[in-house]
Each structure stands twice: as C-alpha cells, then as structure tokens.
PDB file of C-alpha atoms in Angstrom:
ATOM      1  CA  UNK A   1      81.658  11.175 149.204  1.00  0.00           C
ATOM      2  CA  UNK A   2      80.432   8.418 147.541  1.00  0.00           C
ATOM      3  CA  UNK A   3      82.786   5.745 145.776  1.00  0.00           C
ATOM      4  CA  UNK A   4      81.306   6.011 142.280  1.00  0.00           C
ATOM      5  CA  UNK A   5      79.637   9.483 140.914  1.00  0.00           C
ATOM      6  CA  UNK A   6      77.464   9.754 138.248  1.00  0.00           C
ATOM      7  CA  UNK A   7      75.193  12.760 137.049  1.00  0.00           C
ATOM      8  CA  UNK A   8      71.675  11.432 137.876  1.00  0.00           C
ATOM      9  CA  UNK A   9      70.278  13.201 134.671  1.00  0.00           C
ATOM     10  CA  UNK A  10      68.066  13.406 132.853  1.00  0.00           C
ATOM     11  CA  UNK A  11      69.394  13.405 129.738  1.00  0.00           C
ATOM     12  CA  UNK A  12      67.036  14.305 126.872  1.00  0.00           C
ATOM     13  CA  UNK A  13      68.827  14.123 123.182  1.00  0.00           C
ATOM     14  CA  UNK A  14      66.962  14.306 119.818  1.00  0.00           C
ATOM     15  CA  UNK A  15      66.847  10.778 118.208  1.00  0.00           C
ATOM     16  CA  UNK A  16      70.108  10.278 116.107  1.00  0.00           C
ATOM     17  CA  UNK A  17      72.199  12.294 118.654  1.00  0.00           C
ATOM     18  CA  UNK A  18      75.288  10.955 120.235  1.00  0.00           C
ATOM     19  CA  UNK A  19      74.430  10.479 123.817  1.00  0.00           C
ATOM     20  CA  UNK A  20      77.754  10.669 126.217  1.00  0.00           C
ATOM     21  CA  UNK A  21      77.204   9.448 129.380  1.00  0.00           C
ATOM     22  CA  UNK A  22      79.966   8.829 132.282  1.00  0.00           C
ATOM     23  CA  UNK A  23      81.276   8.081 135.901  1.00  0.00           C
ATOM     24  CA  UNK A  24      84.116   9.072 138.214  1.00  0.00           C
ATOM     25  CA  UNK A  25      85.255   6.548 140.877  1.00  0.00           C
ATOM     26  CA  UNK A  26      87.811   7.166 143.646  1.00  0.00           C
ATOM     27  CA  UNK A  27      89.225   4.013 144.557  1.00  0.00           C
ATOM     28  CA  UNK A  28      92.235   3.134 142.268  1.00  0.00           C
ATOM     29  CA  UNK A  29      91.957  -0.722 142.610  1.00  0.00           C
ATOM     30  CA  UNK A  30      89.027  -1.177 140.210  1.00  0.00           C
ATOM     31  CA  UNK A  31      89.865  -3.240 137.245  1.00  0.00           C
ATOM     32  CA  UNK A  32      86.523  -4.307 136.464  1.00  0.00           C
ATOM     33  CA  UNK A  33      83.806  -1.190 134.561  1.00  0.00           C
ATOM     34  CA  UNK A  34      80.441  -2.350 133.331  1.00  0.00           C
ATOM     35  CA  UNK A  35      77.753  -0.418 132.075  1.00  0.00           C
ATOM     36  CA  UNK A  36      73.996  -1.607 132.789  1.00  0.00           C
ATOM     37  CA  UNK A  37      70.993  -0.804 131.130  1.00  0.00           C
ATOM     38  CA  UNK A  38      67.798  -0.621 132.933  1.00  0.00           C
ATOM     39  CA  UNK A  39      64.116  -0.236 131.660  1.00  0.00           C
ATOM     40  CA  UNK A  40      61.604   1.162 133.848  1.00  0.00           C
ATOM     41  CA  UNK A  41      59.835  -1.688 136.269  1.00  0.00           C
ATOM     42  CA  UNK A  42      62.618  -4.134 135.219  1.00  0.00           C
ATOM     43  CA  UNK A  43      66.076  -5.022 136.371  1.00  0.00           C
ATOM     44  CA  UNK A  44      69.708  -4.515 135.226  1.00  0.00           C
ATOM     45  CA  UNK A  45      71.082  -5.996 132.121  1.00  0.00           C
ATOM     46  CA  UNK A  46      74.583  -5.825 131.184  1.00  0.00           C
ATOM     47  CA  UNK A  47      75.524  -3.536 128.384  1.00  0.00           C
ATOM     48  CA  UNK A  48      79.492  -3.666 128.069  1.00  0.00           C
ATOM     49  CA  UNK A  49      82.203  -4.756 129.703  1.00  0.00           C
ATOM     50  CA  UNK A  50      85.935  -3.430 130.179  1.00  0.00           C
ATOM     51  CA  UNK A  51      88.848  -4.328 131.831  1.00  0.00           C
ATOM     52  CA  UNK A  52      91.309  -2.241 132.603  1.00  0.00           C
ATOM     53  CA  UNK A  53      92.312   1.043 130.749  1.00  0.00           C
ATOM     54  CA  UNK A  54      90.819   1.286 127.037  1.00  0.00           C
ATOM     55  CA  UNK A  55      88.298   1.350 124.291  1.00  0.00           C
ATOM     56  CA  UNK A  56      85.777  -1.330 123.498  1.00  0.00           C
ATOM     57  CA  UNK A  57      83.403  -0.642 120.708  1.00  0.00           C
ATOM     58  CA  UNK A  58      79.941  -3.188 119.822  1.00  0.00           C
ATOM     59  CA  UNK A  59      77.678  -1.652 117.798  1.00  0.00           C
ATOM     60  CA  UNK A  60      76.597   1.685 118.443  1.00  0.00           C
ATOM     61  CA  UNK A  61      77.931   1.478 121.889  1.00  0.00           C
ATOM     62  CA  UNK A  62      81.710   2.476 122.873  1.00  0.00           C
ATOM     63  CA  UNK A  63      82.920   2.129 126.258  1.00  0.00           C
ATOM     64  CA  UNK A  64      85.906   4.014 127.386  1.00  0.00           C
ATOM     65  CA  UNK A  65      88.188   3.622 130.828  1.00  0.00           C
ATOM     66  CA  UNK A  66      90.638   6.313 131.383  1.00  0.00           C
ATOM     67  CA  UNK A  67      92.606   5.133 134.954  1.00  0.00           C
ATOM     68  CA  UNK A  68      94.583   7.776 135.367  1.00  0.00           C
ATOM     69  CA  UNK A  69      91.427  10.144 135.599  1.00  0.00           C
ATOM     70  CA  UNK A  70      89.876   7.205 137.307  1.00  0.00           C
ATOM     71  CA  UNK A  71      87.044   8.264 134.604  1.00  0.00           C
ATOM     72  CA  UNK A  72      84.386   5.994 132.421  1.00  0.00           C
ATOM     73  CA  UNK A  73      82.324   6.652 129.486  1.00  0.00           C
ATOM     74  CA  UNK A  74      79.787   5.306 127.334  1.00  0.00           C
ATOM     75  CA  UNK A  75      78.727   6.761 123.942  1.00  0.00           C
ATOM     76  CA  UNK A  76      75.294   5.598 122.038  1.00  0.00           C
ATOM     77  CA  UNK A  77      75.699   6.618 118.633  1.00  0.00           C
ATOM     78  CA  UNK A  78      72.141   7.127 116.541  1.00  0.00           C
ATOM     79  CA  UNK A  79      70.436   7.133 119.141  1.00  0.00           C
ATOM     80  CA  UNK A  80      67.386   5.243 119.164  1.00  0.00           C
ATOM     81  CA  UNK A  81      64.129   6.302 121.391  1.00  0.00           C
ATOM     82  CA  UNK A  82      64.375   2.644 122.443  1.00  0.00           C
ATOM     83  CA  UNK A  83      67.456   3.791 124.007  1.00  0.00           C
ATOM     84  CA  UNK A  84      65.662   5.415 126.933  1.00  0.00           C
ATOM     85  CA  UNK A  85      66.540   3.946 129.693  1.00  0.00           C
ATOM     86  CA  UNK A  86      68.309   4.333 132.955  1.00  0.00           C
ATOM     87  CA  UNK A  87      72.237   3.822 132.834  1.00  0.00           C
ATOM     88  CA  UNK A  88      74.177   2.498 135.415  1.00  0.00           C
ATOM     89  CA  UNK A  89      77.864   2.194 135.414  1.00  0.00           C
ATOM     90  CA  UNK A  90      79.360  -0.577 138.189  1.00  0.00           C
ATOM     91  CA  UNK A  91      83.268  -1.231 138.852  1.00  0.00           C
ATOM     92  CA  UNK A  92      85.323  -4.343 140.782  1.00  0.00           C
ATOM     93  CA  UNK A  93      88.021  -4.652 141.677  1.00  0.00           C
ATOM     94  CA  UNK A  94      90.008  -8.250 141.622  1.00  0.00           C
ATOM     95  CA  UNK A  95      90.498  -8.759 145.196  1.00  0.00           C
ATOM     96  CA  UNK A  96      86.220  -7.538 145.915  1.00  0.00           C
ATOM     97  CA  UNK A  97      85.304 -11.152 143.688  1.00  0.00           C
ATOM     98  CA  UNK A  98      82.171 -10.253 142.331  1.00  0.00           C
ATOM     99  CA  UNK A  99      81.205  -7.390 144.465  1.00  0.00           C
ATOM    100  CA  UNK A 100      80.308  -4.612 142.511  1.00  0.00           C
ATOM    101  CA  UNK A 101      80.109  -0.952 143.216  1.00  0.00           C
ATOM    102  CA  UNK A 102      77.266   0.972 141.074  1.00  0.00           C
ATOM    103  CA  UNK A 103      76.985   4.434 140.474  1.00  0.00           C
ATOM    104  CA  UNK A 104      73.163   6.144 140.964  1.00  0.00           C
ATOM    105  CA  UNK A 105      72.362   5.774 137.392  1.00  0.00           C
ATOM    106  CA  UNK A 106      71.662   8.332 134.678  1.00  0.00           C
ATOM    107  CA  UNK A 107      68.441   8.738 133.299  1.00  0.00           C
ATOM    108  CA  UNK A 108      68.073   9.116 129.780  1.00  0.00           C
ATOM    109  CA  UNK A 109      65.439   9.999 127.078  1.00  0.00           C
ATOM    110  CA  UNK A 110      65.681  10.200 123.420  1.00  0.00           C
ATOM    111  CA  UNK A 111      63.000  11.813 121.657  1.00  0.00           C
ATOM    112  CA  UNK A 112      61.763  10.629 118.698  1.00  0.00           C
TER     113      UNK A 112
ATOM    114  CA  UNK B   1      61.364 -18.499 130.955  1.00  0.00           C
ATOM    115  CA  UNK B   2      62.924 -15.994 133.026  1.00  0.00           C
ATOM    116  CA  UNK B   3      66.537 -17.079 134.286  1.00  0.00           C
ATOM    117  CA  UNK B   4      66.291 -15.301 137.369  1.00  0.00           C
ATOM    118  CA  UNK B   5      63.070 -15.363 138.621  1.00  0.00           C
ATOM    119  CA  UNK B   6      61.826 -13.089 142.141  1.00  0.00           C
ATOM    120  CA  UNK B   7      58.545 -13.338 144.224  1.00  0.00           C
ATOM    121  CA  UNK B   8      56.303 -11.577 144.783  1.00  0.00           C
ATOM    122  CA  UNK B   9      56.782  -8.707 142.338  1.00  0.00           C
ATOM    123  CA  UNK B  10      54.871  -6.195 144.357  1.00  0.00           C
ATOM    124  CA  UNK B  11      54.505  -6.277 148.097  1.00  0.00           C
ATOM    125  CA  UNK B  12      52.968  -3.996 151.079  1.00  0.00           C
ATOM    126  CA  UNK B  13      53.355  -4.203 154.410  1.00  0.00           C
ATOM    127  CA  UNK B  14      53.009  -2.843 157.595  1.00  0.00           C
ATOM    128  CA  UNK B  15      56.111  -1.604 160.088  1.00  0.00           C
ATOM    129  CA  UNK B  16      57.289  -4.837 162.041  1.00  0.00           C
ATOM    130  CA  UNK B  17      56.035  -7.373 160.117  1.00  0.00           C
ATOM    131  CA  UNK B  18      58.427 -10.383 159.038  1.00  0.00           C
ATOM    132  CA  UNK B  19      58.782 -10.123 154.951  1.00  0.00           C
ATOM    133  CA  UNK B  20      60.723 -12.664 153.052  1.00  0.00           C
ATOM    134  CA  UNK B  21      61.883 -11.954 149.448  1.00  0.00           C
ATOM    135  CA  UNK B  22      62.402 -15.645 146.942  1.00  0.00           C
ATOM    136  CA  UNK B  23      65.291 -15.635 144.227  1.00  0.00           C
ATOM    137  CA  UNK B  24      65.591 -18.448 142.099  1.00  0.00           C
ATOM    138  CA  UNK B  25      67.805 -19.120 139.098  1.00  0.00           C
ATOM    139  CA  UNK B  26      67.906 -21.737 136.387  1.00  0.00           C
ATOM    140  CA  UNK B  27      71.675 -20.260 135.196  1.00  0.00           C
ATOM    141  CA  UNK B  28      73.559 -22.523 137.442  1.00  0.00           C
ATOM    142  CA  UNK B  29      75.493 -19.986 139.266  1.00  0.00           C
ATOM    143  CA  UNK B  30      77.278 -20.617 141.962  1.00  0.00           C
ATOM    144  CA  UNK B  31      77.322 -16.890 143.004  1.00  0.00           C
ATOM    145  CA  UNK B  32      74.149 -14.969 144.328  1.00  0.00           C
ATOM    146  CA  UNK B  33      73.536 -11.337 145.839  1.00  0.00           C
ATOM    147  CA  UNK B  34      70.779  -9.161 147.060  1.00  0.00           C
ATOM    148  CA  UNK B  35      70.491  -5.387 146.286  1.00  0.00           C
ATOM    149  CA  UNK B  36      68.084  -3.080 147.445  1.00  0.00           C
ATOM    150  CA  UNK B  37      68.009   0.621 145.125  1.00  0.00           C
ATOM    151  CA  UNK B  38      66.745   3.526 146.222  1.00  0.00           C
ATOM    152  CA  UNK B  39      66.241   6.829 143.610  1.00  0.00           C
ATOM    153  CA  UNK B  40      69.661   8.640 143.352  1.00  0.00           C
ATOM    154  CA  UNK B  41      71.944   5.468 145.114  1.00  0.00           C
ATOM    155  CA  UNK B  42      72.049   3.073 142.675  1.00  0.00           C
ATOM    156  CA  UNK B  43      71.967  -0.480 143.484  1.00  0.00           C
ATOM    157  CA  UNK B  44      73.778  -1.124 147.180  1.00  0.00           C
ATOM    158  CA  UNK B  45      74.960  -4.571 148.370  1.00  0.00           C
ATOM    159  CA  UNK B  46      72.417  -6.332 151.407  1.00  0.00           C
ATOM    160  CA  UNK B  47      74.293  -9.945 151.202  1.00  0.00           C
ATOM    161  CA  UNK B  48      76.032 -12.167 148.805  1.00  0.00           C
ATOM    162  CA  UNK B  49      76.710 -15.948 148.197  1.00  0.00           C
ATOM    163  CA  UNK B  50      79.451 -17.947 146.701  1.00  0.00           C
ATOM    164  CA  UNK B  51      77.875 -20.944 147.448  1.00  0.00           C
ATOM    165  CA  UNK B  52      75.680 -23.156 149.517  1.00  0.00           C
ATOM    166  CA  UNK B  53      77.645 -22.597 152.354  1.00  0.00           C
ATOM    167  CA  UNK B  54      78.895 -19.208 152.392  1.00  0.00           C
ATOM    168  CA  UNK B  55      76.870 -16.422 153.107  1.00  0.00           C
ATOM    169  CA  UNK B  56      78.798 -12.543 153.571  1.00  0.00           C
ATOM    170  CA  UNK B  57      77.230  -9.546 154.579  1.00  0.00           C
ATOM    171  CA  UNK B  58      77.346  -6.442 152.549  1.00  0.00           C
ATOM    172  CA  UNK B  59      77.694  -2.290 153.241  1.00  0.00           C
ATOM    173  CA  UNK B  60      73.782  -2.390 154.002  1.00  0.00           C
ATOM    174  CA  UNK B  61      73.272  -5.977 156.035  1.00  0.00           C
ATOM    175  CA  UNK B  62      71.739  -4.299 158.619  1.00  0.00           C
ATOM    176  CA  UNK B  63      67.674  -5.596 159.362  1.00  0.00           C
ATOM    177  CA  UNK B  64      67.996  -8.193 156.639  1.00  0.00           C
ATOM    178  CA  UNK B  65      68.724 -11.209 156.777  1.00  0.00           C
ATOM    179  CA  UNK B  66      69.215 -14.350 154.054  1.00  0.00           C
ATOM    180  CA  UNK B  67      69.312 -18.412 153.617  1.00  0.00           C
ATOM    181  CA  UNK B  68      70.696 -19.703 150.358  1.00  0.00           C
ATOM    182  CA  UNK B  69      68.517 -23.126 150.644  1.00  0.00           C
ATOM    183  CA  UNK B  70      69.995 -24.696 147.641  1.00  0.00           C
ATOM    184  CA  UNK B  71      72.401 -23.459 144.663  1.00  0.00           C
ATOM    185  CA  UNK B  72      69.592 -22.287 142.934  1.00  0.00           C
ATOM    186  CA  UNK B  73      67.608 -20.486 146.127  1.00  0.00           C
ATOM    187  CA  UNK B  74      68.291 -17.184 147.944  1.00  0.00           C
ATOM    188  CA  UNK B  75      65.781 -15.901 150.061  1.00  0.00           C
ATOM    189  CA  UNK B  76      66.229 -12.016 151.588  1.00  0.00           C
ATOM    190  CA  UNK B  77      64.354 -12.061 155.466  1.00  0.00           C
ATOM    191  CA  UNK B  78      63.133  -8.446 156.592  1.00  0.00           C
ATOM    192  CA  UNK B  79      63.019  -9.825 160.501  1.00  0.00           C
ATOM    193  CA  UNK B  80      60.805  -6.659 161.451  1.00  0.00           C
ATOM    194  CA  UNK B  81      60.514  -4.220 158.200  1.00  0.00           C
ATOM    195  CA  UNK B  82      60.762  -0.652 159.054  1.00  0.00           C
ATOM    196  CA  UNK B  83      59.866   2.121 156.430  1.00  0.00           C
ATOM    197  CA  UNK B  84      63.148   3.130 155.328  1.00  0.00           C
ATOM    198  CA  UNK B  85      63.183  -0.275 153.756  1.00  0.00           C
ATOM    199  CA  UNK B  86      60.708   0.787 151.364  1.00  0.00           C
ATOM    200  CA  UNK B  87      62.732   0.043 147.919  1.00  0.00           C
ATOM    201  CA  UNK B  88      63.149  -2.035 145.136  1.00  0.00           C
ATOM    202  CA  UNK B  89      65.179  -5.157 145.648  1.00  0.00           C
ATOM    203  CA  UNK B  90      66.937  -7.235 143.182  1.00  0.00           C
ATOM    204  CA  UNK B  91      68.799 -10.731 143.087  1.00  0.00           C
ATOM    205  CA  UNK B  92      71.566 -11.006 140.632  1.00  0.00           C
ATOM    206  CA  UNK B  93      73.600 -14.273 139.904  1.00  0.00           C
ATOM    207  CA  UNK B  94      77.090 -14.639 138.703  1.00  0.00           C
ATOM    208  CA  UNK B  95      79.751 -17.419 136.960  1.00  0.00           C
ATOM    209  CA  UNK B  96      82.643 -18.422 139.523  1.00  0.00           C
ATOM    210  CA  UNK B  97      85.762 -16.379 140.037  1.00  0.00           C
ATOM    211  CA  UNK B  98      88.021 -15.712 136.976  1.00  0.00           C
ATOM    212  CA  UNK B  99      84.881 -15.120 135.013  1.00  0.00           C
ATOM    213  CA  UNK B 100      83.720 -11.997 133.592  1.00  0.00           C
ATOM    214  CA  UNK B 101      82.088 -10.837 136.645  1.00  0.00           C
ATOM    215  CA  UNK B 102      78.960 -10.305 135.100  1.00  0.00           C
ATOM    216  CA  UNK B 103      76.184 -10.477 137.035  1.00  0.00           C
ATOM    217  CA  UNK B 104      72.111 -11.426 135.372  1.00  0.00           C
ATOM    218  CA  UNK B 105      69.517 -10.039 137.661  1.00  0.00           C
ATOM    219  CA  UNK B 106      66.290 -10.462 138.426  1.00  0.00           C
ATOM    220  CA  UNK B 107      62.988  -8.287 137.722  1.00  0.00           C
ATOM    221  CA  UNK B 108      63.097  -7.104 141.054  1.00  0.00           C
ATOM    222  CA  UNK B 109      60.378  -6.587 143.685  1.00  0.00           C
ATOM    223  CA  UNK B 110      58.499  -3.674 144.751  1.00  0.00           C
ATOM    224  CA  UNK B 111      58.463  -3.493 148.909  1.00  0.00           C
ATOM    225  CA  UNK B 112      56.606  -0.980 150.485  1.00  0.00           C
ATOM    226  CA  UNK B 113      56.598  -0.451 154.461  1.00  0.00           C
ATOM    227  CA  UNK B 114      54.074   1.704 155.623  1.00  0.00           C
TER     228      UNK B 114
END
C-alpha cells in the first residue's frame, strides 16, 4: 500500500464548477501538506501550503487537512479551463527535513 | 531566466550506456533533490542534498548515482541505463531547515532507454 493515495482521475468539470480534489496518507507523523500544480511537459509548482490540521483559503483555492482522517483536500472554485492541469498533493513530516512524499497526481480538465 | 534550469530536455539512449542528467539553480539553495515520475507514482525520491558535502540516498537510489559539484550544481549519473529507467526526471531546490519546505523544480527531462 502506498504511503499517499490519490484518485489518478481524470477529472472533467464544466468551467465554473467547483472541482474537489483529495489525498489519504497513512503515516501519522506528517505535519507538512502541499498541493502542486503541474502543466503538461513542465514541472511542479507549488500551489498551497498547510501545516498541521486546518483551512487555508487564497483565492479560489482552499486547502483543507483533516489529521484525524489523515485526509487532504483542495477545492478550485470557478473553475477556469486554465485550471487543467495535473494535481499533486506531497506531505513531510518534521523529522524527514525536506523529504517529501507525493501522491500519483490527479488529472484534471475543465471544459470551457 | 529559469531558476532551476535542467539539461538536456529530451534524451535517448541505448541500454548500458552512461547518461548524466545537469541541475543548476540561481535560487541559492542550499538543499537539492532528484526525482524521477513515472504515470500513476507520482514523483519518487533518487537522492537529495543539504549541501556541498552531504549527499543521501533516497527510496529509489538504486542505478543512479549523483555529485553536487558546487551549491548551485547537481548532476544525476545513470552508470549503465536500463529501460525501466525510462521516465521523466526532475531537480527541485529548497530554503534550509525551519523553512517552509517548499521545494521550486525544474522543467524536467525526458529519458528514454531503449
């Protein structure tokens, strides 16, 4: 079983749509959740950043940690067809440094 | 100009030829890493770098092998490429510890093994 799990997709949403995308991880000392976006032929950029258990909110994005489900989400409001992209959550954990664990990625198309 | 920069983009090669993969970053990180991804399995650690002097394997070290020249250089060595290392690889860079852990990555490069 693999450390972080995430629904490979692909997710196809009518522009405007809410598009909910998330992971489950198993390993209860991860503090650290990022979400990446990445465009086809390029490489990762970071999206949003939590720590710990919460909500975080910039823009149309929200990022939500739930530790007790060990359970991530991201939501793109209005979604844009710009928004198409592959979406890659990752997770640390303090004592790893820098090391972190991805999940596959979910891919995801909004139609204009 | 790109902050993390890889070469060559594109590459194909034959089994058990020596490939080396260039990283180079104008961030000034002290932290660097190679991933290799593969369709369904995400990006998966090869090796990583705190700094000049430390180098630490990763869950996938296995047939690779690095040099971190200078602060700014991180080269990835396939010693004899097989074709199971046909993927796309990316170097990332990252701030010291007690930072946000983000990590800025490269375009990435295309290796193909046949």
């Amino acid at each position: 079983q693999k450390e972080v799990e995430q629904d490979p997709g692909p997710l196809s949403v009518p522009e405007g749509a809410i598009v909910s995308l998330n992971c489950t991880y198993s390993n209860s000392a991860f503090q650290y959740f990022m979400w990446y976006r990445q465009y086809s032929r390029k490489g990762p950029e970071l999206l949003m950043y939590t720590y710990s258990s919460g909500n975080k909110e910039d823009g149309r994005f929200t990022a939500q940690v739930d530790k007790s489900s060990k359970y991530i989400s991201l939501f793109i409001r209005d979604s844009q067809p710009s928004d198409s992209a592959t979406y890659l959550c990752a997770m640390s954990a303090v004592a790893a440094g820098n090391k972190l664990t991805f999940g596959g990625g979910t891919r995801v198309l909004v139609k204009p | 100009d790109a902050d993390v920069t890889q070469t060559p983009r594109n590459r194909i090669t034959k089994t058990g030829k020596r490939i080396m993969l260039e990283c180079s970053q104008t961030k000034g990180h002290d932290r660097m890493y190679w991933y290799r991804q593969d369709p369904g399995l995400g990006l998966r650690l090869i090796y990583y770098s705190f700094d000049v002097k430390d180098i630490n394997k990763g869950e996938i070290s296995d047939g690779y092998s690095v040099s971190r020249q200078a602060q700014a250089k991180f080269s990835l060595s396939l010693e004899s490429a097989i074709p199971n290392q046909t993927a796309l690889y990316f170097c990332a860079t990252s701030g010291p510890s007690g930072s946000t852990d983000t990590q800025y990555f490269g375009p990435g490069t295309r290796l193909t093994v046949l």
